[in-house]
Short mmCIF file of C-alpha atoms in Angstrom, two decimals:
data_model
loop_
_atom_site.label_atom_id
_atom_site.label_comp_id
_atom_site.label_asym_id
_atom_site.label_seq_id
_atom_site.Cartn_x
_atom_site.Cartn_y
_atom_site.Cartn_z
CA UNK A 498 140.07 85.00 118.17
CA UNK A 499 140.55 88.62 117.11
CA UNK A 500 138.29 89.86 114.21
CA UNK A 501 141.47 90.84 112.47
CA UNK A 502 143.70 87.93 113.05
CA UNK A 503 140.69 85.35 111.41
CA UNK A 504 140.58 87.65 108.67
CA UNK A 505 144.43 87.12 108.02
CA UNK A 506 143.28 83.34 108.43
CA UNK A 507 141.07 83.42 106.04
CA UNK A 508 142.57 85.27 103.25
CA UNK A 509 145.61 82.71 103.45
CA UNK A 510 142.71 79.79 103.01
CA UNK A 511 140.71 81.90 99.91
CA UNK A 512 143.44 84.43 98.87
CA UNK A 513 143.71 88.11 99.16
CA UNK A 514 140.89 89.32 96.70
CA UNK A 515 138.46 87.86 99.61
CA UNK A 516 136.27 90.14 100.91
CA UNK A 517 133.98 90.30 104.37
CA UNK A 518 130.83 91.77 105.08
CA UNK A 519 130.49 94.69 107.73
CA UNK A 520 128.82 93.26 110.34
CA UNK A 521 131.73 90.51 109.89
CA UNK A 522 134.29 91.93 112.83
CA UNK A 523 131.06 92.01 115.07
CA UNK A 524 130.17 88.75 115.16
CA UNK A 525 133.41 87.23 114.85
CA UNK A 526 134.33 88.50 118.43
CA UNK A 527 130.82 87.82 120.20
CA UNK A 528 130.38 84.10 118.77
CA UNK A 529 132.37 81.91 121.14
CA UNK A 530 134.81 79.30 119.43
CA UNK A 531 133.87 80.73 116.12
CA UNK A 532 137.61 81.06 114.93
CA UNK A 533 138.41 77.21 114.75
CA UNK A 534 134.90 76.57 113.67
CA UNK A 535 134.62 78.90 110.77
CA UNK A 536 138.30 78.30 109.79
CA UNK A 537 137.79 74.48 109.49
CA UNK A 538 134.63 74.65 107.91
CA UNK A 539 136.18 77.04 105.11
CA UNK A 540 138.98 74.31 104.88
CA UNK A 541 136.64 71.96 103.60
CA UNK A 542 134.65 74.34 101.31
CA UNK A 543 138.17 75.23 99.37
CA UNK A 544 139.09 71.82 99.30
CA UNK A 545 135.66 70.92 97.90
CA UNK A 546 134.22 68.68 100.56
CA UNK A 547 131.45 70.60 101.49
CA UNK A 548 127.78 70.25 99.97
CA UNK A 549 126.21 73.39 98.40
CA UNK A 550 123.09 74.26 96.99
CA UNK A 551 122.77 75.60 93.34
CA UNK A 552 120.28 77.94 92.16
CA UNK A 553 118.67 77.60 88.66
CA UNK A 554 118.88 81.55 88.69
CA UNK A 555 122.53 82.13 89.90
CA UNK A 556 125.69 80.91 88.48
CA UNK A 557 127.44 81.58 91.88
CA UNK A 558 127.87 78.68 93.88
CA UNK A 559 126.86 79.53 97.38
CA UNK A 560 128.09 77.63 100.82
CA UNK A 561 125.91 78.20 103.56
CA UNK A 562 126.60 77.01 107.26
CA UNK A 563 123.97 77.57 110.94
CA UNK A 564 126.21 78.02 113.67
CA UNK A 565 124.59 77.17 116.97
CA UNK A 566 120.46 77.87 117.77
CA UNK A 567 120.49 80.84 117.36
CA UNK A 568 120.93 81.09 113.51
CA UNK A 569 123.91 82.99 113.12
CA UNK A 570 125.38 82.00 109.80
CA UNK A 571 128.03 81.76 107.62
CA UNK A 572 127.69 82.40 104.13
CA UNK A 573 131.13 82.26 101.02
CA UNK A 574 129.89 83.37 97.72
CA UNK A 575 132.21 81.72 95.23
CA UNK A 576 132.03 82.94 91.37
CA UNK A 577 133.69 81.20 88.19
CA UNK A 578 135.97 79.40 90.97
CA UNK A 579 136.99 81.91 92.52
CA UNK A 580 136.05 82.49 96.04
CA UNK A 581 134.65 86.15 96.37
CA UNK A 582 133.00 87.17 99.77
CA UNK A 583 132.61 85.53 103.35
CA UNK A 584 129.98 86.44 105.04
CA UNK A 585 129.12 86.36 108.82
CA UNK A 586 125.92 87.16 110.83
CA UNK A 587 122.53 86.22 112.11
CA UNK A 588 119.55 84.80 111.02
CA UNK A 589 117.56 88.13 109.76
CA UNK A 590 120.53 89.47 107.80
CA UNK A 591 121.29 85.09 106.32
CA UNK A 592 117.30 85.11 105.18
CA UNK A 593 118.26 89.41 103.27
CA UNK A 594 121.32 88.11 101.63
CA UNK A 595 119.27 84.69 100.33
CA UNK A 596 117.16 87.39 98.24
CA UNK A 597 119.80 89.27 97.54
CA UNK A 598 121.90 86.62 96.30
CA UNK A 599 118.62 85.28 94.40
CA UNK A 600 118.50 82.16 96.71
CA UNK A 601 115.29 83.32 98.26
CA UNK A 602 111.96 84.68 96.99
CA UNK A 603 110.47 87.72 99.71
CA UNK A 604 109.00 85.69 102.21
CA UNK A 605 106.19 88.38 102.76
CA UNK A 606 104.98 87.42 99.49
CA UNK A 607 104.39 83.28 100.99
CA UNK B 1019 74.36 89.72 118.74
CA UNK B 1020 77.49 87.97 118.84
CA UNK B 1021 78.51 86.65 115.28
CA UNK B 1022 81.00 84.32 116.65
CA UNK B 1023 78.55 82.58 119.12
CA UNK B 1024 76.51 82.23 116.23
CA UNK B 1025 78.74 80.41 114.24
CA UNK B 1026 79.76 78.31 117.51
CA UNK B 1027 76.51 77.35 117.59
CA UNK B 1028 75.47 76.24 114.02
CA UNK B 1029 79.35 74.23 113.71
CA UNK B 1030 78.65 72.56 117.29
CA UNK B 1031 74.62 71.80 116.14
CA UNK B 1032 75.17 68.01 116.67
CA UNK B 1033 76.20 68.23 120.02
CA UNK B 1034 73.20 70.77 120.88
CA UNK B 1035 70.33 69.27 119.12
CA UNK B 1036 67.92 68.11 120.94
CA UNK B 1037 69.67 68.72 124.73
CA UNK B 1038 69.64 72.40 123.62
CA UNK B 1039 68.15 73.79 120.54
CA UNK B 1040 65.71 71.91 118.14
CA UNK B 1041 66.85 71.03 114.56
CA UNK B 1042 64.47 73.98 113.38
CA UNK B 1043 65.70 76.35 115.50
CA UNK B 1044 69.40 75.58 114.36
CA UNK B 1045 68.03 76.03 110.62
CA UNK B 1046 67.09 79.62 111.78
CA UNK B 1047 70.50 80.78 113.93
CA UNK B 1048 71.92 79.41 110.32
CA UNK B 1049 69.37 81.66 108.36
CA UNK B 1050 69.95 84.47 110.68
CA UNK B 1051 73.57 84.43 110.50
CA UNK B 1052 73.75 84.50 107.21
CA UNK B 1053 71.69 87.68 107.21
CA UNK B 1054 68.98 85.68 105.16
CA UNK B 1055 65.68 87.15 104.91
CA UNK B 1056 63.29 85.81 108.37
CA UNK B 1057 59.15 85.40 107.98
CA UNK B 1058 57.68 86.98 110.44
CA UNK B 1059 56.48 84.20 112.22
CA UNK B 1060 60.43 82.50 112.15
CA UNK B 1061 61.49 85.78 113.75
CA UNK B 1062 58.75 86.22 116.87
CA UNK B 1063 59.98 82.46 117.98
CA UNK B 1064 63.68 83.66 116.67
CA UNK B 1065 63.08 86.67 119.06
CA UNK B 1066 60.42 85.53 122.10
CA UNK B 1067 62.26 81.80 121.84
CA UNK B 1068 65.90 81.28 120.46
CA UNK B 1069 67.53 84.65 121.07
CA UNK B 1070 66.97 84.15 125.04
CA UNK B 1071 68.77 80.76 124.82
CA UNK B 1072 71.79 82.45 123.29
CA UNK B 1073 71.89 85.21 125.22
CA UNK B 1074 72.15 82.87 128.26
CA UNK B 1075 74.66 80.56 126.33
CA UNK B 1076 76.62 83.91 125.58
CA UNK B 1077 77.15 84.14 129.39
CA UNK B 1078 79.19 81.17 129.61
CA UNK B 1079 81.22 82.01 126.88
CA UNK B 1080 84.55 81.15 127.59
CA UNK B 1081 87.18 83.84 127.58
CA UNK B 1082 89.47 81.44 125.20
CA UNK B 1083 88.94 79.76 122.25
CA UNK B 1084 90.57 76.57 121.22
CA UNK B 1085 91.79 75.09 117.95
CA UNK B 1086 93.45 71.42 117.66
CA UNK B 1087 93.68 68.70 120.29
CA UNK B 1088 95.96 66.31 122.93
CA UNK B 1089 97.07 69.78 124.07
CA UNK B 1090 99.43 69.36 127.42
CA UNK B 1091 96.57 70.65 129.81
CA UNK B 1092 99.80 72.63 132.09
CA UNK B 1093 100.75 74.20 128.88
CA UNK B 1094 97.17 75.26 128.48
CA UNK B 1095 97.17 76.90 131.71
CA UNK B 1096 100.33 78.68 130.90
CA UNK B 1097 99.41 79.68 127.93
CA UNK B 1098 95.95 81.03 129.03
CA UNK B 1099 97.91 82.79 132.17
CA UNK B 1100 100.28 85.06 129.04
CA UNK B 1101 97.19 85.84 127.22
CA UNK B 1102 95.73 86.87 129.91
CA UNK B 1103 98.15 89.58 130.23
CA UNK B 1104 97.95 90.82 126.23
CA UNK B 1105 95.20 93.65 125.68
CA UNK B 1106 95.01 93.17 121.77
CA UNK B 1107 93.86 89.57 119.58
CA UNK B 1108 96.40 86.97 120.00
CA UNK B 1109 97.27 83.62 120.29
CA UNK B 1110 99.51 80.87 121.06
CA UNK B 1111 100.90 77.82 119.14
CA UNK B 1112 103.87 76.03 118.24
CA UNK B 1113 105.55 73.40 120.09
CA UNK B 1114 104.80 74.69 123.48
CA UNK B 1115 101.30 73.10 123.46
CA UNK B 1116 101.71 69.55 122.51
CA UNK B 1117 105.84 68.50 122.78
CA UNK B 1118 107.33 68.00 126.17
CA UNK B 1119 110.34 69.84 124.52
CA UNK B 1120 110.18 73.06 123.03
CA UNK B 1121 112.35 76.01 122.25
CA UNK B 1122 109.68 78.65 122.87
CA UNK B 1123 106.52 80.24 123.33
CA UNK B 1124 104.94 81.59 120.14
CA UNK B 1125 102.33 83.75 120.65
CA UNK B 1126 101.21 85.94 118.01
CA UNK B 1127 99.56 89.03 118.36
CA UNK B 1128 97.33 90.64 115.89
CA UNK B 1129 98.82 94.36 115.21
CA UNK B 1130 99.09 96.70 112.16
CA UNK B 1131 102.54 96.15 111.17
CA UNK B 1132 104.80 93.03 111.55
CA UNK B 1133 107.35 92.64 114.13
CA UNK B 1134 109.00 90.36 116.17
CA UNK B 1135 111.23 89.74 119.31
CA UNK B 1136 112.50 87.91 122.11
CA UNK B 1137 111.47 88.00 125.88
CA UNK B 1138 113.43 85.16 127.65
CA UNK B 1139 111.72 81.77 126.65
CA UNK B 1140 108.52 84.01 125.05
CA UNK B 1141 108.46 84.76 121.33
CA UNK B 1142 106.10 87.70 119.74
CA UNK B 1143 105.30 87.41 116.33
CA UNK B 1144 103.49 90.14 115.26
CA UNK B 1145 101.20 90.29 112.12
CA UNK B 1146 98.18 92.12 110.20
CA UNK B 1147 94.64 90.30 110.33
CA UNK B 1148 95.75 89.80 106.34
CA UNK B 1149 98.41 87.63 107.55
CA UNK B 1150 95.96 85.70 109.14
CA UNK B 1151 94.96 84.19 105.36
CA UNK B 1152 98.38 83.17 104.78
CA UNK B 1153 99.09 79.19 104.98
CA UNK B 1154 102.15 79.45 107.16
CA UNK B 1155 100.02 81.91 109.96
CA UNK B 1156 96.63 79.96 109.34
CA UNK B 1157 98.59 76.53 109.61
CA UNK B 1158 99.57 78.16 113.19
CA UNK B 1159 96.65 79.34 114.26
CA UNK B 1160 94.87 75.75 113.56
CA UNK B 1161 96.50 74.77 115.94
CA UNK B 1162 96.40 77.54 118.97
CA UNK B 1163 94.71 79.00 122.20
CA UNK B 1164 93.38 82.54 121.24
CA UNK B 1165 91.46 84.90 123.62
CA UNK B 1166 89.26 85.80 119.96
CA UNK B 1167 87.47 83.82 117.43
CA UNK B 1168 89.34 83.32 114.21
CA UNK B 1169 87.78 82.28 110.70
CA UNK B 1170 90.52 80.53 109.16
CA UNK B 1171 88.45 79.05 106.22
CA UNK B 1172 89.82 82.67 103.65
CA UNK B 1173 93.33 81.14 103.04
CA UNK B 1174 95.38 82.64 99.85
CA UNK B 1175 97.20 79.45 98.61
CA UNK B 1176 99.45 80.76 96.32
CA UNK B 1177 101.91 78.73 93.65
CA UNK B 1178 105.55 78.80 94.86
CA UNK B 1179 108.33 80.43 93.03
CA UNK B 1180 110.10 77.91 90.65
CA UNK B 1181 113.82 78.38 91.94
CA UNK B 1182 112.43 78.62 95.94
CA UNK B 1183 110.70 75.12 95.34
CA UNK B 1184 113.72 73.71 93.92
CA UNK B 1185 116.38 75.50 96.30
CA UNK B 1186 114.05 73.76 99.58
CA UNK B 1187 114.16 70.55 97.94
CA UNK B 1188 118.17 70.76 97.54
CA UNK B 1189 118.71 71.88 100.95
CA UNK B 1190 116.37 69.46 102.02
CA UNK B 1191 118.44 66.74 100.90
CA UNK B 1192 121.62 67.87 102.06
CA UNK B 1193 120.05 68.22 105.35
CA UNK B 1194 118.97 64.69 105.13
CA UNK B 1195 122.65 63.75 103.49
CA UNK B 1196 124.46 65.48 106.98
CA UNK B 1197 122.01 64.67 109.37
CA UNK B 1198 121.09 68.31 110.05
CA UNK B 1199 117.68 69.19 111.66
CA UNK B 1200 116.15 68.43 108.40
CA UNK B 1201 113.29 71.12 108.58
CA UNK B 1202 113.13 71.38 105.20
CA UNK B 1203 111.38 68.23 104.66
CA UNK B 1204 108.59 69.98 106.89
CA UNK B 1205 108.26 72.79 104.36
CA UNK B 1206 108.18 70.12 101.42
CA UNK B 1207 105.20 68.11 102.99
CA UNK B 1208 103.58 71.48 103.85
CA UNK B 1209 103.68 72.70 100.48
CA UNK B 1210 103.00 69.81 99.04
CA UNK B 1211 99.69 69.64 100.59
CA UNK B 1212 98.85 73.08 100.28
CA UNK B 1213 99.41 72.86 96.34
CA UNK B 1214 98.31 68.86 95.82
CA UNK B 1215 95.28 68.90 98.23
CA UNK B 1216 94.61 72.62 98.60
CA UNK B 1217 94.61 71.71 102.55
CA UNK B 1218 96.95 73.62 104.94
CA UNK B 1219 97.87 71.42 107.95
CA UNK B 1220 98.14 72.42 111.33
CA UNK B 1221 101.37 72.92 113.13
CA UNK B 1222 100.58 69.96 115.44
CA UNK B 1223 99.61 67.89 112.11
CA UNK B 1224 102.73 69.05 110.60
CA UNK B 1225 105.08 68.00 113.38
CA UNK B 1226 103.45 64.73 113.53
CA UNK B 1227 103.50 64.28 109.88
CA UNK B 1228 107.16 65.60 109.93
CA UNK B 1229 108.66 63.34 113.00
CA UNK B 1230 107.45 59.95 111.53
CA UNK B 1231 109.08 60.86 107.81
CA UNK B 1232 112.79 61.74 109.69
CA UNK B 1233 112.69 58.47 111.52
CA UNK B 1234 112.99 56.70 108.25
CA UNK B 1235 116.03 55.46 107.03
CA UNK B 1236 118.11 57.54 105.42
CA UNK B 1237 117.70 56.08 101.72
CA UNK B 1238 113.62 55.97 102.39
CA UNK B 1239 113.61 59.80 103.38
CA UNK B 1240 115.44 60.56 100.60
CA UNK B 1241 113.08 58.04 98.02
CA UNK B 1242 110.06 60.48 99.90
CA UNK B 1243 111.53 64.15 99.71
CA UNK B 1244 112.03 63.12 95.83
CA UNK B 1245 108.78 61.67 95.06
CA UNK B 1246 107.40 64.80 97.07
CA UNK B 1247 109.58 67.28 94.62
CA UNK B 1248 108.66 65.13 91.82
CA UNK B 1249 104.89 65.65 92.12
CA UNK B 1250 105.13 69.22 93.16
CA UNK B 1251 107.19 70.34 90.11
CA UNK B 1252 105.21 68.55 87.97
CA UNK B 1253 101.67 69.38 89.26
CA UNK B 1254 102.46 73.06 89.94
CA UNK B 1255 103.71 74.34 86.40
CA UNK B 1256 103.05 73.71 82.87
CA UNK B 1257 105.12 70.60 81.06
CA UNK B 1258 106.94 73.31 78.67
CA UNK B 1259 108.11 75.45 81.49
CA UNK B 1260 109.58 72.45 83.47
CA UNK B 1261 111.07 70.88 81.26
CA UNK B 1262 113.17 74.45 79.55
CA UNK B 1263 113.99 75.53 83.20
CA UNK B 1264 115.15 71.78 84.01
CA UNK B 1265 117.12 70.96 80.94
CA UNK B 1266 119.88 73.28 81.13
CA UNK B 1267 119.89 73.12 84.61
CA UNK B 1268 120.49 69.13 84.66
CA UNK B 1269 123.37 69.90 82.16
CA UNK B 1270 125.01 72.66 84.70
CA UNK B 1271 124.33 69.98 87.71
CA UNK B 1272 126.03 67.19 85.40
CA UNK B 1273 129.38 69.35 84.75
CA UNK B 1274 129.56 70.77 88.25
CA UNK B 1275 129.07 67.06 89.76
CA UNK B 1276 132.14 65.62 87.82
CA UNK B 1277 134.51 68.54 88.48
CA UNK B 1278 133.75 68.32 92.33
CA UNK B 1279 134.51 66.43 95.23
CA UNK B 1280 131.63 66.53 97.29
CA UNK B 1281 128.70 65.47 94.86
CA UNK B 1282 126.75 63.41 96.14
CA UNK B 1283 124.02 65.28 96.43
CA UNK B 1284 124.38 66.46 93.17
CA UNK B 1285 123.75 63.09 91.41
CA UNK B 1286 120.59 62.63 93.65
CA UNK B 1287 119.27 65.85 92.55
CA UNK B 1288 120.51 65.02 88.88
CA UNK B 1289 118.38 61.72 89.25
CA UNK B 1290 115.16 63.52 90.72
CA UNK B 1291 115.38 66.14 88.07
CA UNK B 1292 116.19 63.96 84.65
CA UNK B 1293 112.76 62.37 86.04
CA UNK B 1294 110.78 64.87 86.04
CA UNK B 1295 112.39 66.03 82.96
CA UNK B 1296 111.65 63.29 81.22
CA UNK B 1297 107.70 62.60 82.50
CA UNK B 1298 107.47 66.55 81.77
CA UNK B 1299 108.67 65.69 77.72
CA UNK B 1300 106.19 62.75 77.94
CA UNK B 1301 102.96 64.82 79.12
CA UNK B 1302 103.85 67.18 76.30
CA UNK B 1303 103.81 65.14 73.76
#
């Protein structure tokens, strides 16, 4: 599925004010069978039948899902119940966005 | 002289004394190595005696060293065949050496800045010789075939970040909840030893450690990845700072649990928590 046309997809599942990250388009088109996967899967996260993780230092409710072995990821920030950002990419930019998103202490520091 | 054949020789005594070396002349490799003052008598038979029998052991000093047992003897082969090729320190561990499957070959190569990368099935990990007193390298290297001698008894066990601790032991049990690969139970037990019994495992350890805990039922690994979250809170910070990070977070927990669908890993963690909550009150009173 076209970058573009799962975009559409997913701003009719989380609304317009949805936002992607940069290296979204990217991966979207090289990960095979990612359309029905990731649209499915977000299915379930608005309808609230997905599992998250919360973090004693965010408020932001955080859905994360592996795709395949090689780690890409899929990560929908959601604040005050409204879904904000979807965000799609491999393993070294999942384990950034964990600190960034204060999921994830620097792992230089373990 | 070699330092590491010294220290080979004074941790292997037992199986050199008598075939080899004489319990006194082990006492005075041990002085020597440690740089300890000699009479002069100790060092002519140190010198006309003991230093010719390591100087000939020094000759059939291997060219690899080996940490850990049951290693699959192919892999060994394989593995010595890659170092052979690498110019600087490394070694390989992981999987490779003791599972019939494994993803890949890690072999980690000492360097001056960390990198990694991909070569078909091989994986380089390169890190400093710092890195090298860090729990998750030594835990590696404890387990490893390395063409140099490592001292892996400088490790800096350090206490793990509140919300990190807590965020492994949430994933862990959704993991266990959707039948994922459930990995974070092997950072749990690793941790938990590291902090409970200041002892880093090896990987092979680890793995073992880690394989028999995810064939229990489903209800038991959960009962185990509590009890090991339990202990770890409660062991690695004070009683006051527990129990005001965990209060307000059990409330949170509570309100998002009844407003959504998908909570049942919520009310486990709700349980876990309100436990250690409560023993936390307890100890501080």
């Amino acid at each position: 599925m076209k970058a573009e046309k799962l975009k559409l997809k997913l701003k009719e599942i989380f609304g317009n004010e949805i936002e992607f990250n940069k290296e979204f388009d990217m991966y979207a088109e090289s990960i095979k069978n990612i359309g029905t996967n990731l649209i499915d899967w977000c299915r379930l996260v608005k309808d609230g039948k997905i599992k998250y993780a919360p973090s004693i230092k965010t408020k932001s409710i955080i859905f994360i899902k592996k795709i395949g072995s090689s780690n890409r990821c899929i990560v929908v920030k959601v604040m005050n119940g409204e879904f904000k950002e979807v965000h799609l990419a491999d393993h070294t930019y999942y384990d950034k966005l964990r600190k960034v998103l204060g999921l994830k202490k620097d792992n230089r520091d373990y | 002289m070699d330092k590491n054949i010294l220290k080979i020789i004074v941790d292997e005594s037992k199986r050199l004394v008598p075939g080899i070396f004489t319990k006194k002349q082990i006492k005075i490799i041990e002085r020597y190595s440690k740089k300890e003052r000699l009479s002069n008598t100790e060092k002519t038979y140190f010198y006309a005696t003991i230093k010719k029998k390591i100087d000939l052991l020094s000759m059939f000093k291997g060219e690899f060293y080996f940490y850990g047992k049951d290693m699959i003897q192919e892999r060994v082969e394989e593995a010595k065949d890659i170092l052979d090729e690498i110019d600087d320190n490394a070694f390989i561990s992981g999987t490779f050496l003791f599972s019939k499957n494994f993803n890949d070959v890690d072999i980690y190569v000492i360097a001056k800045r960390r990198k990694q990368y991909h070569q078909g099935k091989k994986h380089f990990i390169f890190i400093t010789k710092e890195d090298l007193k860090k729990p998750i390298f030594v835990s590696a290297a404890k387990y490893c075939i390395s063409n140099f001698f490592m001292d892996l008894s400088k490790v800096e066990i350090k206490r793990p970040d509140f919300n990190d601790l807590v965020m492994t032991y949430e994933l862990a049990i959704n993991e266990i909840l959707d039948n994922d690969d459930q990995k974070r139970i092997r950072d749990l037990i690793f941790e938990h030893r590291i902090q409970l019994n200041k002892q880093v495992l090896d990987s092979y350890s680890l793995n073992k450690k880690f394989n028999e805990i995810k064939k229990l039922k489903k209800g038991e690994k959960i009962k185990y990845v509590n009890n090991l979250a339990k202990e770890l809170l409660l062991r690695s910070y004070s009683n006051d700072y527990v129990y005001n990070e965990i209060s307000p977070f059990v409330t949170r927990l509570k309100k998002d649990a009844d407003g959504y669908k998908s909570n049942e890993n919520l009310l486990i963690y709700i349980d876990m928590l309100n436990e250690v909550k409560h023993e936390s009150r307890k100890a501080k009173t």
